[in-house]
Every structure is written in C-alpha cells, then in structure tokens.
Amino acid sequence: MELAFAMERIAILSLFAILTSANGLRNLKLAYQWTLIDYDYPSEEARQKDIDKQLFQPDEVEPFDLDVYYKGSERKIFVTTSRYCPHIPATLSTVTNKTRNGNRVIKPYPSWEWHRDPEKCRRNSLVSVYRLFIDQCDRLWFSDNGRLGDDWLCPPRILVFDLKKDELIHTYEIPQEQHKNVSLFGTIVVEVEDPSNGCANSFAYISDYDARVLLVYDLKKNRSWTVSDYSFWPNAEYSTFNVEGKSFTTAVSVIGMALSPPGKERILYYHALSNDIEGWIYTKYLKNESLFSEPFGQSKLFHVFPHERKAQSGGEYMDSHGNLYFGILPSAAVVSWKANTDPESYQMGNFKIIDRDDETLQFPLGIKVRRNERGEEILWVFSTVLQRLISNTVLFANQTNLRVLYGKINDFRPYSTD
C-alpha cells in the first residue's frame, strides 16, 4: 500500500513538473478573443436604451459554453451567456463578423424577440441557458433554467432546434417534481442511438448543478427521470479554487460529461467541478427508468476510478477514437486520456498534455470536438476568466477575458487514433 501511494505521488509530481515546464505549448490556435462581450443591436439607440434601463452591462457578461456547427463550408459558433444577473440582454447567441472596439459582436439566437420580456414565458422565448450540445442530426439541444439570477420566472424546459432551418422543433417542460424550484440545469450531452434509422431514439443527459442529480430525457417517449449518486457531489477539499492569483470557494457538482464513441456499450464519463474524481456508467442503465425508482438505489451501477486528478477540472469531451479531453485547474492546461474502464488507467501519469498556457487557458470551461466540412475532427476549447466573475472582480475592457481556441486532433496526435 505504501509503495503504491508513493508511486502515485511520484506520477502526480512528475506531471505537475511537466505542466509547469510546458507553459506556452502551442498545439491550439486562437480563433477569437474578447475583452468585453457586445451584442448585435439593431441600432446605437437600441443599445443605449438597454444600458440606460440596466438591461445590459458589458462588464457583467460572462459566457459559459460554446458549440460549433459546420454546414458545408460555413461555420457557426454558438455561445451562451447565462442570465445569472439581470444585466444580460440575451442568453444564446452566435458569433458574427462585425466588431466593436476590436471585439467580435455576438447576435442573439435565433432572434432578439426570443430574449425580450423573458418573464412572459412564451413558447418562443428564452430565459437563461448555460450549456449546449449539437448532435449528429443537425440539432441544437439545451436546457433553459427559467431563472433570472435567483428569481424563478418560468418552468425549466429542454429545447431542440433544427440547425438546417434555425427553427424550434421540440420543447419539453421538466416536471415540477423533478426540479422543485431548486434546480440549475447545466451540462447536456445527447446520445442518438442510430442516426441512420432516424433521430427519434435519442436520450439527453443533463446535470443539475444545484440539486446534484442527473436528469435523463427520452425524446421518443417524451419522458424524463432523475438519477442520483454520491459521485455527483462536490468535495469540500476541492471547493476552493486558486486561479490567476484569485482565491474563491464554490461547491459545484457535475459539470464535465462526455459520451464514449458509438458502438459496443456506450459509457457516460462525468466529474464534478469541485472534486478530483472521474466517474462513469453504462448508458444502458441510465436509459432504464425502472432501475432508479429509489434514490441512491443503484449505486453499484456507477463506477469511480480509484486514482484522482488531485486538481479540479471543468468541461470534457471525447473524440471518435476514445480520447477524453479536459482541463486541469489551476495548471492552465488541456490534457487528453485514452479512456477505458480499467480502474488503474485513469491517473496523472497517463494524461497527455495538449496545451498549457497561463494566459490563454486560465479557466477552460467548455470543450467540444466537432468534424469540419472535410471530416477532420477539431478540438474546440472555450477559455474563460470565470474566477473573476465568481470572486466578484469586474471584467475590464483593457484585458482579454475570453478566448476560443482550436486544433486539429490529428495534428497533435493524442494517445490513439486507431
């Protein structure tokens, strides 16, 4: 036991030494960067009106996630700006070619009308969105929490858009007994069972940051249920963050989720932001509602790797070859791991550094892998300064507060592309 502990500690120290020496590694390229976020208003008068009414305050707009949609040679970048406060005029947008003060302007999606008067709870309206998922069927999925700051305006919903037409094709109101006005639905991943035979057989897995459960939604049956396990919970030891010299404490549950590639038995990997463990479960169990009729009744179905990261981590995603990508805090790094269910495989010594930079990768919150028009897999990283927001430090217009980075997976060769 002592020898095993010593070997693990050596592996951890070795990786952190490599992380430190790898500062400035350039496997990822810069696509976009912002000092402050601004919106594509129809006129200067409309923009100033929102500022005067305190509906828009640029130094409080902090994006949380991105996703990328390739349609032929066109590329559309989606970003979310959750309404954690009332000074954010739109919660879901796309990046435009327009600029203001050197920053790309974002355009509310699908239109400004969807983001106005959120308290009216219209079918064609949005309140607050945290994270996104684009599936193989050209559909954009997300949950709308229905919350403006701490105030509940509308029931939480799941929404699905057809990206070929930019039209809403499905909504689902989450039953009240599954949120009880204490939920904050965030990360979402979608499993399409057989895209070649249509896209109806789809399941969405959505983490509830506040209730610390996982919501499972069956599109075909139009039905949802919740799943609980101790591995979703934050750990007090990893609830204090130190990033960019700023220290803050927040207990956040599952934020990182990734699906294994199609074929065989699919696996959902997951981890809490305020924890250092990685868990996994076969999705065939999640899709069986009867298994979870009792809270914590099927803990044996969930697995946790025995070796920890010894660090916090934000978003994660898996490529088609089974390589899992995730950030390492506070090391300002993105790493990959050749995923499998061997309990001994998930440990520091088996992580490969993809990129490391104290300036550009301070808080890699969103990670996606998408295929471009040539079929190449591209790793996208949404690097934020979330630590400034949580520690109540305003975003300054004279410093870069947000970056979108990318890289071709075949260019930096993770552990396996077999």
Coordinates of C-alpha atoms in Angstrom, one line a residue:
M1 CA 0.0 0.0 0.0
E2 CA 2.8 2.5 0.9
L3 CA 4.7 1.6 -2.3
A4 CA 1.5 2.2 -4.4
F5 CA 0.9 5.5 -2.7
A6 CA 4.5 6.6 -3.2
M7 CA 4.4 5.6 -6.9
E8 CA 1.1 7.6 -7.4
R9 CA 2.6 10.6 -5.7
I10 CA 5.7 10.5 -7.9
A11 CA 3.4 10.3 -11.0
I12 CA 1.4 13.3 -9.8
L13 CA 4.5 15.4 -9.1
S14 CA 6.0 14.4 -12.4
L15 CA 3.0 15.5 -14.3
F16 CA 2.8 18.9 -12.5
A17 CA 6.5 19.3 -13.2
I18 CA 5.8 18.7 -16.9
L19 CA 2.8 21.0 -16.8
T20 CA 5.0 23.8 -15.4
S21 CA 7.7 23.3 -18.0
A22 CA 5.1 23.1 -20.8
N23 CA 3.9 26.6 -20.3
G24 CA 3.5 28.2 -23.8
L25 CA 2.9 24.9 -25.6
R26 CA 1.2 25.8 -28.9
N27 CA -1.0 22.9 -30.1
L28 CA -4.1 25.1 -30.0
K29 CA -4.6 28.1 -32.2
L30 CA -6.5 31.3 -31.3
A31 CA -9.8 31.6 -33.2
Y32 CA -11.4 34.5 -31.3
Q33 CA -10.8 36.6 -28.2
W34 CA -12.8 39.3 -26.4
T35 CA -12.1 41.9 -23.8
L36 CA -15.9 42.5 -23.3
I37 CA -18.9 41.0 -25.0
D38 CA -21.2 43.2 -27.0
Y39 CA -24.4 42.4 -28.9
D40 CA -25.6 43.0 -32.4
Y41 CA -28.1 45.6 -31.6
P42 CA -30.3 46.9 -34.5
S43 CA -29.1 50.5 -33.7
E44 CA -27.0 52.5 -31.3
E45 CA -30.2 53.9 -29.9
A46 CA -31.4 50.4 -29.0
R47 CA -28.1 49.5 -27.4
Q48 CA -28.1 52.7 -25.3
K49 CA -31.7 52.2 -24.3
D50 CA -30.8 48.8 -22.8
I51 CA -27.8 50.3 -21.0
D52 CA -30.0 53.1 -19.6
K53 CA -32.6 50.6 -18.4
Q54 CA -29.7 48.4 -16.9
L55 CA -30.7 45.5 -19.1
F56 CA -27.1 45.5 -20.5
Q57 CA -23.9 46.0 -18.6
P58 CA -20.9 44.8 -20.6
D59 CA -18.6 44.1 -17.7
E60 CA -21.0 41.6 -16.3
V61 CA -21.5 39.4 -19.4
E62 CA -19.5 36.2 -19.0
P63 CA -20.1 33.4 -21.5
F64 CA -20.2 29.8 -20.2
D65 CA -20.1 27.5 -23.2
L66 CA -19.8 27.2 -26.9
D67 CA -20.6 24.7 -29.7
V68 CA -19.7 24.7 -33.3
Y69 CA -21.9 23.8 -36.3
Y70 CA -20.4 23.1 -39.7
K71 CA -22.8 23.4 -42.6
G72 CA -20.8 22.8 -45.8
S73 CA -18.0 25.4 -45.8
E74 CA -19.9 27.6 -43.3
R75 CA -19.1 27.5 -39.6
K76 CA -21.4 28.9 -37.0
I77 CA -20.1 29.4 -33.4
F78 CA -22.8 29.4 -30.7
V79 CA -22.1 30.9 -27.2
T80 CA -24.2 31.0 -24.1
T81 CA -24.3 33.9 -21.7
S82 CA -26.4 32.7 -18.8
R83 CA -28.6 35.3 -17.0
Y84 CA -27.0 34.9 -13.6
C85 CA -27.9 38.6 -13.2
P86 CA -30.4 41.0 -14.8
H87 CA -27.8 42.9 -16.9
I88 CA -27.5 40.4 -19.7
P89 CA -29.9 41.1 -22.6
A90 CA -29.6 37.7 -24.4
T91 CA -28.6 34.2 -23.2
L92 CA -27.8 32.4 -26.5
S93 CA -26.0 33.9 -29.5
T94 CA -23.8 33.3 -32.5
V95 CA -20.5 35.0 -33.3
T96 CA -20.7 37.5 -36.2
N97 CA -18.2 39.1 -38.5
K98 CA -19.0 42.5 -37.0
T99 CA -16.7 44.1 -34.5
R100 CA -17.0 46.8 -31.8
N101 CA -13.9 48.1 -30.0
G102 CA -11.9 45.2 -31.6
N103 CA -14.3 42.5 -30.3
R104 CA -16.5 40.2 -32.4
V105 CA -20.1 41.1 -31.8
I106 CA -22.5 38.3 -31.0
K107 CA -26.0 38.0 -32.4
P108 CA -28.9 36.7 -30.2
Y109 CA -30.2 33.4 -31.5
P110 CA -32.5 32.7 -33.2
S111 CA -33.6 36.4 -32.9
W112 CA -33.8 39.3 -30.5
E113 CA -37.5 38.6 -29.9
W114 CA -36.7 35.3 -28.2
H115 CA -34.8 37.1 -25.5
R116 CA -37.1 40.0 -24.8
D117 CA -39.5 40.0 -21.8
P118 CA -38.5 36.6 -20.5
E119 CA -41.0 36.8 -17.6
K120 CA -43.8 36.3 -20.1
C121 CA -42.7 32.6 -20.5
R122 CA -43.7 32.4 -24.2
R123 CA -43.1 29.2 -26.1
N124 CA -40.7 31.2 -28.4
S125 CA -38.7 32.8 -25.6
L126 CA -35.5 32.1 -23.6
V127 CA -34.6 33.0 -20.0
S128 CA -31.2 31.5 -19.1
V129 CA -29.0 28.9 -20.9
Y130 CA -25.8 27.5 -19.5
R131 CA -24.5 24.8 -21.9
L132 CA -25.1 23.4 -25.4
F133 CA -24.9 20.2 -27.4
I134 CA -25.1 19.7 -31.2
D135 CA -25.9 16.1 -32.2
Q136 CA -25.3 14.1 -35.4
C137 CA -28.8 15.0 -36.7
D138 CA -28.0 18.7 -37.0
R139 CA -29.9 19.5 -33.9
L140 CA -29.0 22.0 -31.2
W141 CA -30.0 20.9 -27.7
F142 CA -30.0 22.9 -24.4
S143 CA -32.0 23.4 -21.2
D144 CA -33.5 26.7 -20.3
N145 CA -33.4 27.1 -16.5
G146 CA -36.2 29.7 -16.4
R147 CA -34.2 31.6 -13.8
L148 CA -33.1 35.2 -13.9
G149 CA -30.5 35.4 -11.2
D150 CA -32.1 33.8 -8.1
D151 CA -35.6 34.5 -9.3
W152 CA -37.7 31.8 -11.0
L153 CA -39.6 33.3 -13.9
C154 CA -40.6 30.2 -15.9
P155 CA -40.6 26.4 -15.6
P156 CA -37.4 24.9 -16.8
R157 CA -37.5 23.3 -20.3
I158 CA -35.5 21.3 -22.8
L159 CA -35.4 22.9 -26.3
V160 CA -34.3 21.4 -29.6
F161 CA -33.6 23.4 -32.7
D162 CA -33.2 22.2 -36.3
L163 CA -30.0 23.9 -37.4
K164 CA -30.6 23.5 -41.1
K165 CA -33.6 25.8 -40.8
D166 CA -32.8 27.6 -37.5
E167 CA -36.3 26.5 -36.2
L168 CA -37.5 25.2 -32.9
I169 CA -38.7 21.6 -33.4
H170 CA -39.3 20.4 -29.9
T171 CA -39.8 21.6 -26.3
Y172 CA -40.3 19.6 -23.1
E173 CA -41.2 21.2 -19.8
I174 CA -39.4 19.4 -17.0
P175 CA -42.0 18.1 -14.4
Q176 CA -42.1 20.2 -11.3
E177 CA -41.4 17.2 -9.1
Q178 CA -38.1 16.8 -10.9
H179 CA -36.8 20.2 -10.1
K180 CA -39.0 21.6 -7.2
N181 CA -37.7 25.1 -7.9
V182 CA -34.2 24.3 -6.5
S183 CA -32.5 23.2 -9.7
L184 CA -30.0 24.7 -12.1
F185 CA -29.8 22.5 -15.2
G186 CA -26.4 22.9 -17.0
T187 CA -24.3 20.5 -18.9
I188 CA -26.1 18.5 -21.5
V189 CA -24.9 15.6 -23.8
V190 CA -27.1 13.7 -26.2
E191 CA -27.0 10.1 -27.3
V192 CA -28.6 9.3 -30.7
E193 CA -29.0 5.5 -30.8
D194 CA -29.0 5.0 -34.5
P195 CA -28.8 8.2 -36.7
S196 CA -29.0 6.1 -39.9
N197 CA -32.5 5.0 -39.0
G198 CA -33.8 8.4 -38.0
C199 CA -33.2 10.5 -34.9
A200 CA -36.2 9.8 -32.8
N201 CA -34.4 7.3 -30.5
S202 CA -32.4 10.0 -28.6
F203 CA -31.6 10.5 -24.9
A204 CA -30.4 13.7 -23.3
Y205 CA -28.4 13.6 -20.1
I206 CA -28.5 16.9 -18.2
S207 CA -26.6 17.7 -15.0
D208 CA -28.5 19.6 -12.3
Y209 CA -25.8 21.8 -10.6
D210 CA -27.9 22.7 -7.5
A211 CA -29.9 19.5 -6.9
R212 CA -26.8 17.4 -7.7
V213 CA -28.7 14.9 -9.8
L214 CA -28.7 13.8 -13.4
L215 CA -31.8 14.3 -15.5
V216 CA -32.4 11.6 -18.2
Y217 CA -34.8 12.6 -21.0
D218 CA -36.2 10.1 -23.5
L219 CA -37.1 12.0 -26.7
K220 CA -39.2 9.3 -28.2
K221 CA -41.3 8.7 -25.1
N222 CA -41.2 12.4 -24.2
R223 CA -40.4 11.4 -20.6
S224 CA -37.7 12.3 -18.0
W225 CA -36.5 11.0 -14.7
T226 CA -33.7 11.8 -12.3
V227 CA -30.6 9.7 -11.2
S228 CA -28.6 10.2 -8.0
D229 CA -25.2 9.0 -6.8
Y230 CA -22.7 10.2 -4.3
S231 CA -20.1 10.6 -7.0
F232 CA -22.0 13.6 -8.4
W233 CA -21.3 15.6 -5.2
P234 CA -18.6 18.2 -4.7
N235 CA -15.8 17.6 -2.3
A236 CA -15.1 20.3 0.3
E237 CA -11.3 19.7 -0.2
Y238 CA -11.6 20.8 -3.8
S239 CA -14.2 23.5 -3.4
T240 CA -11.6 26.3 -3.0
F241 CA -10.0 27.4 -6.3
N242 CA -6.9 29.4 -6.9
V243 CA -6.7 30.8 -10.4
E244 CA -4.7 33.8 -11.6
G245 CA -3.9 34.7 -8.0
K246 CA -7.5 34.8 -7.1
S247 CA -9.0 32.5 -4.5
F248 CA -12.7 31.7 -4.2
T249 CA -14.8 28.9 -2.8
T250 CA -17.7 27.3 -4.7
A251 CA -19.3 23.8 -4.4
V252 CA -20.3 22.9 -7.9
S253 CA -21.4 19.3 -8.8
V254 CA -21.2 17.6 -12.2
I255 CA -20.1 20.0 -15.0
G256 CA -17.9 17.7 -17.1
M257 CA -19.7 15.0 -19.1
A258 CA -18.7 13.0 -22.2
L259 CA -20.0 10.1 -24.1
S260 CA -17.9 7.3 -25.5
P261 CA -18.0 6.8 -29.3
P262 CA -20.9 4.8 -30.8
G263 CA -20.6 1.1 -30.9
K264 CA -20.4 -1.6 -28.2
E265 CA -21.8 -0.4 -24.9
R266 CA -21.7 3.4 -24.6
I267 CA -20.4 5.0 -21.5
L268 CA -21.1 8.4 -19.9
Y269 CA -18.0 9.8 -18.2
Y270 CA -18.5 12.6 -15.7
H271 CA -17.0 14.7 -12.9
A272 CA -17.9 17.5 -10.5
L273 CA -16.1 20.8 -10.9
S274 CA -15.4 20.9 -7.2
N275 CA -13.9 17.4 -7.0
D276 CA -11.0 15.5 -8.3
I277 CA -12.6 12.1 -9.2
E278 CA -13.8 10.8 -12.5
G279 CA -16.9 8.6 -12.7
W280 CA -18.6 6.5 -15.4
I281 CA -21.7 4.5 -16.0
Y282 CA -23.0 2.5 -19.0
T283 CA -25.8 4.5 -20.6
K284 CA -27.9 1.4 -21.0
Y285 CA -28.6 1.7 -17.3
L286 CA -29.4 5.4 -17.4
K287 CA -31.9 4.6 -20.1
N288 CA -33.8 2.1 -17.9
E289 CA -36.0 4.3 -15.7
S290 CA -37.1 1.4 -13.6
L291 CA -33.6 1.0 -12.2
F292 CA -33.8 4.3 -10.4
S293 CA -37.2 4.2 -8.7
E294 CA -35.5 4.6 -5.4
P295 CA -32.9 7.4 -4.7
F296 CA -29.4 6.1 -4.5
G297 CA -30.9 2.6 -5.1
Q298 CA -28.5 1.6 -7.8
S299 CA -25.1 3.0 -6.7
K300 CA -23.5 -0.3 -7.8
L301 CA -24.1 0.8 -11.4
F302 CA -21.8 3.8 -11.0
H303 CA -18.1 3.5 -11.0
V304 CA -15.3 5.8 -9.8
F305 CA -11.7 5.5 -10.9
P306 CA -9.6 4.9 -7.8
H307 CA -6.9 7.4 -8.8
E308 CA -7.8 11.1 -8.5
R309 CA -6.6 14.0 -10.6
K310 CA -5.5 16.0 -7.5
A311 CA -6.9 19.0 -9.3
Q312 CA -10.2 20.5 -10.4
S313 CA -11.5 20.2 -13.9
G314 CA -14.2 21.9 -16.0
G315 CA -15.7 20.7 -19.2
E316 CA -14.7 17.5 -21.0
Y317 CA -15.4 15.8 -24.4
M318 CA -14.4 12.6 -26.2
D319 CA -13.3 12.2 -29.8
S320 CA -14.3 9.3 -32.1
H321 CA -11.2 7.3 -31.1
G322 CA -12.0 7.3 -27.4
N323 CA -9.6 10.1 -26.3
L324 CA -11.1 12.2 -23.5
Y325 CA -10.1 15.9 -23.4
F326 CA -10.4 18.0 -20.2
G327 CA -8.9 21.0 -18.5
I328 CA -6.6 20.9 -15.4
L329 CA -7.0 23.7 -12.8
P330 CA -5.1 25.6 -11.7
S331 CA -2.4 24.5 -14.1
A332 CA -4.0 26.3 -17.1
A333 CA -3.7 23.1 -19.2
V334 CA -5.8 20.9 -21.5
V335 CA -4.9 17.2 -21.4
S336 CA -6.1 14.0 -23.1
W337 CA -6.5 10.5 -21.7
K338 CA -7.1 7.3 -23.7
A339 CA -10.3 6.2 -22.0
N340 CA -11.2 2.7 -20.9
T341 CA -12.7 1.0 -17.9
D342 CA -9.5 -0.3 -16.4
P343 CA -9.6 1.2 -12.8
E344 CA -5.8 1.8 -12.9
S345 CA -5.7 3.6 -16.2
Y346 CA -7.1 7.0 -15.1
Q347 CA -4.2 8.7 -13.3
M348 CA -1.8 11.6 -13.9
G349 CA 0.9 9.5 -15.5
N350 CA -1.4 8.5 -18.3
F351 CA -2.5 12.1 -19.2
K352 CA -1.0 13.7 -22.3
I353 CA -0.6 17.5 -22.4
I354 CA -2.4 19.0 -25.4
D355 CA -1.7 22.7 -24.5
R356 CA -0.6 24.7 -21.5
D357 CA -0.5 28.4 -21.1
D358 CA -1.0 30.6 -18.0
E359 CA -2.5 33.4 -20.0
T360 CA -4.8 31.8 -22.6
L361 CA -6.0 28.7 -20.7
Q362 CA -6.8 30.2 -17.2
F363 CA -10.2 28.5 -16.9
P364 CA -11.0 26.1 -19.8
L365 CA -14.7 25.8 -19.1
G366 CA -16.1 24.5 -22.4
I367 CA -14.6 21.7 -24.6
K368 CA -16.1 20.2 -27.7
V369 CA -14.9 18.0 -30.6
R370 CA -16.6 18.6 -34.0
R371 CA -16.0 17.5 -37.6
N372 CA -15.4 20.2 -40.2
E373 CA -16.5 20.0 -43.8
R374 CA -13.5 17.8 -44.7
G375 CA -14.4 15.3 -42.0
E376 CA -11.5 16.3 -39.8
E377 CA -12.1 16.3 -36.0
I378 CA -11.4 19.7 -34.4
L379 CA -10.9 20.2 -30.7
W380 CA -12.6 23.5 -29.5
V381 CA -11.7 25.0 -26.2
F382 CA -13.7 27.8 -24.5
S383 CA -11.3 29.5 -22.2
T384 CA -12.9 32.0 -19.7
V385 CA -11.9 34.0 -16.7
L386 CA -14.7 32.6 -14.6
Q387 CA -12.6 33.1 -11.5
R388 CA -13.0 36.9 -11.9
L389 CA -16.8 36.6 -12.0
I390 CA -17.1 34.3 -9.0
S391 CA -14.6 36.3 -7.0
N392 CA -16.7 39.5 -7.8
T393 CA -13.9 41.0 -9.8
V394 CA -15.3 43.0 -12.7
L395 CA -14.2 42.3 -16.3
F396 CA -12.0 45.2 -17.5
A397 CA -12.1 46.5 -21.1
N398 CA -8.3 46.7 -21.2
Q399 CA -7.6 43.0 -20.7
T400 CA -8.6 39.8 -22.6
N401 CA -11.4 38.0 -20.7
L402 CA -12.4 35.3 -23.2
R403 CA -10.8 33.1 -25.8
V404 CA -11.8 30.4 -28.3
L405 CA -9.0 28.1 -29.2
Y406 CA -9.0 25.1 -31.6
G407 CA -6.7 22.5 -33.1
K408 CA -6.9 19.5 -35.5
I409 CA -6.8 16.4 -33.4
N410 CA -4.6 14.6 -36.0
D411 CA -2.0 17.4 -35.7
F412 CA -1.2 16.8 -32.1
R413 CA -1.8 13.0 -32.1
P414 CA -3.3 12.0 -28.8
Y415 CA -2.6 8.6 -27.4
S416 CA -4.6 6.7 -30.0
T417 CA -6.3 7.4 -33.3
D418 CA -6.8 3.7 -34.0

